[in-house]
Coordinates of C-alpha atoms and ligand atoms in Angstrom, one line a residue:
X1 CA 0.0 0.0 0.0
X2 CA 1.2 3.5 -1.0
X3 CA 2.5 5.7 2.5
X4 CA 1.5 8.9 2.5
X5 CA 3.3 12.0 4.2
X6 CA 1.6 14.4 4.9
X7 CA 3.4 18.3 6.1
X8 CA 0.8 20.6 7.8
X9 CA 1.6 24.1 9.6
X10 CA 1.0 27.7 9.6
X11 CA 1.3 29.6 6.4
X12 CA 4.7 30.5 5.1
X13 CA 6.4 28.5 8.1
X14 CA 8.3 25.8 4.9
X15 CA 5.5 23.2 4.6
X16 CA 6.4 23.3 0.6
X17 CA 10.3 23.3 1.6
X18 CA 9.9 20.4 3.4
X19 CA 7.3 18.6 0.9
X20 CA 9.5 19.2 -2.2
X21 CA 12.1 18.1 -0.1
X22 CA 11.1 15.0 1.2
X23 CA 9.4 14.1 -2.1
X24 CA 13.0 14.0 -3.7
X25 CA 14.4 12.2 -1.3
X26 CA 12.0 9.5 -1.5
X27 CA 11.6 9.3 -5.3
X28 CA 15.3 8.4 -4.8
X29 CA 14.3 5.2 -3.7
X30 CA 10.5 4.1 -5.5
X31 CA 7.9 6.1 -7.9
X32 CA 6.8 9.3 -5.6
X33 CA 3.7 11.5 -6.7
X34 CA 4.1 15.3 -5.0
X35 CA 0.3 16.6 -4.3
X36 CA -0.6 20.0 -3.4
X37 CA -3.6 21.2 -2.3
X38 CA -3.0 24.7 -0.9
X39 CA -5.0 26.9 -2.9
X40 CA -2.1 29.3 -3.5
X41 CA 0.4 26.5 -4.6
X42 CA 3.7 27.3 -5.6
X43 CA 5.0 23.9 -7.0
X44 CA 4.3 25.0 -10.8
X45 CA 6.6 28.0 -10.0
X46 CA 9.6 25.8 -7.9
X47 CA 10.0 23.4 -11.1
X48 CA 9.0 25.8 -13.7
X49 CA 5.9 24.3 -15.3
X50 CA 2.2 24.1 -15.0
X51 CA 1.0 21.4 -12.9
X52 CA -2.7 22.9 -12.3
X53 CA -4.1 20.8 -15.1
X54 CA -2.7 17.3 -14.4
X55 CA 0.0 14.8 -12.8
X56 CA 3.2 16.0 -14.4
X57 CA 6.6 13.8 -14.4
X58 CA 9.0 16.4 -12.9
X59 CA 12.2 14.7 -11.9
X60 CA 13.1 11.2 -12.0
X61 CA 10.6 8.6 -10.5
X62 CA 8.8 12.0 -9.4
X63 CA 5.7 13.5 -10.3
X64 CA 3.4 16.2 -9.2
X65 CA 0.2 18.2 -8.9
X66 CA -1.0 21.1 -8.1
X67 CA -5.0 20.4 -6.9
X68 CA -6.6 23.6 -7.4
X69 CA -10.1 24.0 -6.8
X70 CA -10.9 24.2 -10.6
X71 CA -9.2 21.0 -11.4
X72 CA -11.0 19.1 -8.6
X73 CA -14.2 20.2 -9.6
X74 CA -13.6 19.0 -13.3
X75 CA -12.6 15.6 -11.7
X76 CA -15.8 15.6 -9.5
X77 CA -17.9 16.4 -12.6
X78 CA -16.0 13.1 -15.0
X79 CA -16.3 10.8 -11.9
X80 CA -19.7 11.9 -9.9
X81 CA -22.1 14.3 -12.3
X82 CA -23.7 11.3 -14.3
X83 CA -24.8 9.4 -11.5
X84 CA -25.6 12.3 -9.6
X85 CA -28.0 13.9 -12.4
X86 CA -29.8 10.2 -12.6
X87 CA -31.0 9.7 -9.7
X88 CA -32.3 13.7 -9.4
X89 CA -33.5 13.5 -12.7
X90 CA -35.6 10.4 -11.7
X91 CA -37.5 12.3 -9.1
X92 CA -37.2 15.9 -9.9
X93 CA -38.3 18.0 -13.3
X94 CA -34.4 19.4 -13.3
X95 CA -31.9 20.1 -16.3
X96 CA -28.2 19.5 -16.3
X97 CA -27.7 22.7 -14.5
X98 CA -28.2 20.8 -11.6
X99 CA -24.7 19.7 -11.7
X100 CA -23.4 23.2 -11.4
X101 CA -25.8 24.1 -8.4
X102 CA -24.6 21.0 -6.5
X103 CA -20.9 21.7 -7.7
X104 CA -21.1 25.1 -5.7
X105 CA -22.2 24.0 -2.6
X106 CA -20.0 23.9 0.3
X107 CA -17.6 21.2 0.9
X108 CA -17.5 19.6 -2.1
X109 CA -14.3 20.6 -3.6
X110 CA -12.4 19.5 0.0
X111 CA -14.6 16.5 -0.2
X112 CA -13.2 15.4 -3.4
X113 CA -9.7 16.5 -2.8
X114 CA -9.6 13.8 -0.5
X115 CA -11.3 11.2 -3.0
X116 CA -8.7 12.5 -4.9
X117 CA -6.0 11.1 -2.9
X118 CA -7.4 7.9 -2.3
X119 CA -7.8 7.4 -5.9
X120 CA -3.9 8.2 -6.1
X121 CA -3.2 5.6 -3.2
X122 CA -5.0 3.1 -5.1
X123 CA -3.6 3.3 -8.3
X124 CA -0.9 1.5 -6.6
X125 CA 1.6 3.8 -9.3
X126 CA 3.4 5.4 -6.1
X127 CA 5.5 3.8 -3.3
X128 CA 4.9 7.3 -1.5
X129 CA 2.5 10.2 -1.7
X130 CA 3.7 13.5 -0.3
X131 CA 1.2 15.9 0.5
X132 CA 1.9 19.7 0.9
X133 CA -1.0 20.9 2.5
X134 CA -2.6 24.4 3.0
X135 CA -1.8 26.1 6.1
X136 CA -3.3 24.5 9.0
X137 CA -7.1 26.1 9.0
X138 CA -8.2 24.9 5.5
X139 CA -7.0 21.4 6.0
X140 CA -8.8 20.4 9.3
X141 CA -11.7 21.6 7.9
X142 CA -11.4 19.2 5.2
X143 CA -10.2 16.5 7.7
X144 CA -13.9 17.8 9.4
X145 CA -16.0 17.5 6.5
X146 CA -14.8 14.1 5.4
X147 CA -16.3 13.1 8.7
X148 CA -19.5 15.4 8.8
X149 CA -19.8 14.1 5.4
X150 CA -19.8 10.2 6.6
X151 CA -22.4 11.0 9.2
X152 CA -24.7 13.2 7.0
X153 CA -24.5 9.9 4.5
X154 CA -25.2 7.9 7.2
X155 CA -28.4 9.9 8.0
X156 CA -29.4 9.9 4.0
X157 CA -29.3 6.6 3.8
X158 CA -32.5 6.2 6.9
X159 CA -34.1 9.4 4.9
X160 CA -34.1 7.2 1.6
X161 CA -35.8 4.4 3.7
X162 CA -39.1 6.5 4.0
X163 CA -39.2 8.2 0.8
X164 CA -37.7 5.3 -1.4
X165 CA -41.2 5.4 -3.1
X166 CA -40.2 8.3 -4.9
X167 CA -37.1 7.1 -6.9
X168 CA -39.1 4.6 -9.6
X169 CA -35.9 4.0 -11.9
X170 CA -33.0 4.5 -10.3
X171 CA -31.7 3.4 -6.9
X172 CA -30.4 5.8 -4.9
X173 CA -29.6 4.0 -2.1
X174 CA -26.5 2.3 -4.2
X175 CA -25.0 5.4 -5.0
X176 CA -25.5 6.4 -1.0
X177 CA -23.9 3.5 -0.5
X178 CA -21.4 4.1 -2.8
X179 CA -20.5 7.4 -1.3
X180 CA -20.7 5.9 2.3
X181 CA -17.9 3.3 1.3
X182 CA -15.7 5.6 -0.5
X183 CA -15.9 8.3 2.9
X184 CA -14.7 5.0 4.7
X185 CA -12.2 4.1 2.9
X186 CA -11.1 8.1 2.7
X187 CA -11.3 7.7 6.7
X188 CA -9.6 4.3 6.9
X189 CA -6.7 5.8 4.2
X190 CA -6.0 8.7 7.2
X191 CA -5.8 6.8 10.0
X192 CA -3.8 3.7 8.8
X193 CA -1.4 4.8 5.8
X194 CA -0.8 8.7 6.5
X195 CA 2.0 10.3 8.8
X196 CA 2.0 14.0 9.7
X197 CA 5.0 16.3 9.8
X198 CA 4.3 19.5 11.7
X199 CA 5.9 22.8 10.5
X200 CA 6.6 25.5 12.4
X201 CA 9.3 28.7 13.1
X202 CA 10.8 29.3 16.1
X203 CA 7.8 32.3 17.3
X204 CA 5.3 32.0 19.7
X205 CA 2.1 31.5 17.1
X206 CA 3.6 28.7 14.9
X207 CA 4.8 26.9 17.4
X208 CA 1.5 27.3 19.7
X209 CA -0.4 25.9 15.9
X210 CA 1.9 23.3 15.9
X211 CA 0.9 21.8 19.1
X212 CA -2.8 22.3 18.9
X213 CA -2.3 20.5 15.1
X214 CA -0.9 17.5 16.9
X215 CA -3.7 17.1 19.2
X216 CA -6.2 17.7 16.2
X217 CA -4.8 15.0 14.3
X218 CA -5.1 12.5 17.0
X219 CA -8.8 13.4 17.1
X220 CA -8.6 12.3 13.5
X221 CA -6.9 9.4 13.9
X222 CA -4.0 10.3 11.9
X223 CA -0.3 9.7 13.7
X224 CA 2.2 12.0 14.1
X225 CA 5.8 11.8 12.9
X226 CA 7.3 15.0 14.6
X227 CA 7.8 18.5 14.4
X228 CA 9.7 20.3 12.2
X229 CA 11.5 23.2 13.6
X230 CA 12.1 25.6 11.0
X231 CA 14.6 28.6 10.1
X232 CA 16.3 28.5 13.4
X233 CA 19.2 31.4 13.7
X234 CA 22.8 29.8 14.0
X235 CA 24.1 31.1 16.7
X236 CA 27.7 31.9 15.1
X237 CA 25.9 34.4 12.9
X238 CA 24.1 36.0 16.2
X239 CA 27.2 37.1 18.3
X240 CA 28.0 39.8 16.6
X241 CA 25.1 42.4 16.9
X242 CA 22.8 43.3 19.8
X243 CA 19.6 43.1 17.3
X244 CA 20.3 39.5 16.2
X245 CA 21.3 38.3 20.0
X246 CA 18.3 39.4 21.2
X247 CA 16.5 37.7 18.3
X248 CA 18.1 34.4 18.6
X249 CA 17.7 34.8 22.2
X250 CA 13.6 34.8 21.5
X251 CA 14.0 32.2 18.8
X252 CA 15.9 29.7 21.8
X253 CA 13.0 30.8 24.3
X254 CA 10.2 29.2 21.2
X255 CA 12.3 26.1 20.7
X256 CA 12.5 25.6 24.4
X257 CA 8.4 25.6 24.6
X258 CA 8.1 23.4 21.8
X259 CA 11.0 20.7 22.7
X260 CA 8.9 21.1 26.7
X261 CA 5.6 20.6 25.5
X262 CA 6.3 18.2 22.6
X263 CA 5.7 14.7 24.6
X264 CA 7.5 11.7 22.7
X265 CA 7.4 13.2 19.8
X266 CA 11.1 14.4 17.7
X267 CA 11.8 17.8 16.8
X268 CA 13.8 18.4 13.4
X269 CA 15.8 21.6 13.5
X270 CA 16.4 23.2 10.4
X271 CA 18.3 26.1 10.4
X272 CA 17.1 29.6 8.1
X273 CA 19.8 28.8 5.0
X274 CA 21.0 30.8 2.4
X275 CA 20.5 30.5 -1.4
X276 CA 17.5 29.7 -3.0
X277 CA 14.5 27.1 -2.7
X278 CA 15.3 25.3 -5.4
X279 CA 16.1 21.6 -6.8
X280 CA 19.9 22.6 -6.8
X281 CA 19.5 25.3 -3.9
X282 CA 19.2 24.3 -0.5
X283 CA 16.5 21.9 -0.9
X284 CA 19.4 19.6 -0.5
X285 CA 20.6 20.5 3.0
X286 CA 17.1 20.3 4.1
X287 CA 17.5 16.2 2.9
X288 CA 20.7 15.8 4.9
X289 CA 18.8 17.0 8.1
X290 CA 15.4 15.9 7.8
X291 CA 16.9 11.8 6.6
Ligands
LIG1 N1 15.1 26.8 6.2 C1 14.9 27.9 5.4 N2 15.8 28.8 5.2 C2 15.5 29.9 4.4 N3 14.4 30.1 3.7 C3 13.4 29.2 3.9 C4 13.6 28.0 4.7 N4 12.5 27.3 4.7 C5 11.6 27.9 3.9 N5 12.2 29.1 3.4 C6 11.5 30.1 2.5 O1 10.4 30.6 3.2 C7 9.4 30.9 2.3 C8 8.1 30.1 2.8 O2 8.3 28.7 2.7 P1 7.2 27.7 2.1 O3 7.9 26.4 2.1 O4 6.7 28.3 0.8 O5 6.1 27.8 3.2 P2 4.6 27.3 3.2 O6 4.5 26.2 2.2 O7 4.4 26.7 4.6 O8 3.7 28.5 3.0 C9 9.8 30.5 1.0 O9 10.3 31.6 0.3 C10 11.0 29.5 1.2 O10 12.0 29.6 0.2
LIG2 MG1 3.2 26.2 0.5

């Protein structure tokens, strides 16, 4: 079964850093597939090509994508739309436009982002899945709605016991089912074959996300592989002015609350580096520390 990684955090604390690269240290070893879904993705721009519209091979035994809310919901309509409009259709006097009413309601892009991934793990193409997630907000609420979704199925399926009179043609209770299934699996995926990193810099908000990310991830069942402790101040470079003491001083003082109220769980330190993010840059020395 394909492992997936996921890297969560506040915004702009290195959660793509880290995701780019862990996902070339991996596809070092087996077929590794590099999944986005932060809305404002910047994987097309760190290797230099689109990756909005589809899986795209991008180094060797790597590929990637960039799951924008737009590509999902062309996805949702090819897999879900047909079924969906037969069984309204069967009960209700409505057109296709249906599909685009039910397209915008909440949910249903972070719904399917998720399907999305499951699909990806099943395809059985990937040894690992690396997942670059948006900053920590956004992605518990989809961790939320995959399970309000389970629950509200679960509820449809004792509506469509009383009202199954309706539906003459079609059987909705098979694509309820359907559904059902597929949020389990989504579930099952989460808690058994995903690991968390947790990103954050050494200030008092990132790090105080960081922790209250671990526990929500227990609540959803998904374990934990550590924290990562990023853009720490060397020291050396601190001595010399009373500015940077005093702000290396502060950084220490973060660290110090994270390493205290961290339990069992290991801490990566990666120090802020110089040069660029980039394949040849310092996504390298970020390998060498994080494996
Ligand atoms: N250890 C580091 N040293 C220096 N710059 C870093 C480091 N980690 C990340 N950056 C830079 O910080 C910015 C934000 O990082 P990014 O990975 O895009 O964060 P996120 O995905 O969490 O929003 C980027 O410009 C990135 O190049
Ligand atoms: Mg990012």
């Amino acid at each position: 079964m394909t492992k997936i990684e996921m890297f969560t955090g506040k915004g702009g604390v290195g959660k793509t850093t880290m995701s780019v690269a862990s996902a070339l240290y991996y596809a070092q070893t087996g077929p590794t597939l590099l999944i986005s879904t932060d809305p404002s993705g910047s994987l097309s721009k760190i290797f230099n090509c689109p990756l909005d519209q589809s899986v795209v091979p991008v180094a060797v035994n790597l590929d990637a994508v960039e799951l924008t809310r737009k590509l999902v919901l062309d996805l949702w309509r090819d897999k879900f739309a047909d079924e969906i409009y037969t069984v309204l259709s069967s009960f209700l006097p409505v057109g296709r436009e249906i599909i685009d009413y039910i397209e915008g309601a909440p949910g249903i892009d972070e719904e399917f982002m998720l399907d999305y991934l499951l699909t990806m793990a099943q395809s059985g193409d990937y040894e690992t899945i690396v997942w670059d997630t948006a900053p920590t907000v956004t992605t518990l609420n989809l961790l939320f709605i995959q399970q309000l979704f389970y629950s509200h199925l679960t509820q449809a399926q004792k509506v469509y016991m009383r009202v199954k009179s309706v539906f003459n043609k079609v059987d909705p209770l098979a694509l309820i089912d359907k559904w059902l299934k597929l949020t389990a699996k989504i579930i099952e995926l989460l808690s058994n074959d995903t690991r968390a990193w947790i990103v954050a810099n050494p200030e008092p908000l990132p790090v105080e996300q960081a922790l209250d990310i671990a526990g929500s991830l227990a609540d959803f069942n998904i374990g934990v592989n550590g924290f990562i402790l990023n853009k720490l101040l060397p020291s050396a470079v601190c001595e010399q002015h009373p500015f940077w003491r005093e702000k290396y001083r502060a950084q220490q003082e973060c660290r110090g609350d994270l390493l205290h109220a961290c339990g069992n769980l290991p801490v990566k330190e990666v120090p802020e580096l110089s040069g660029r993010m980039e394949v040849d840059g310092f996504l390298g020395e970020v390998v060498k520390i994080l494996y």
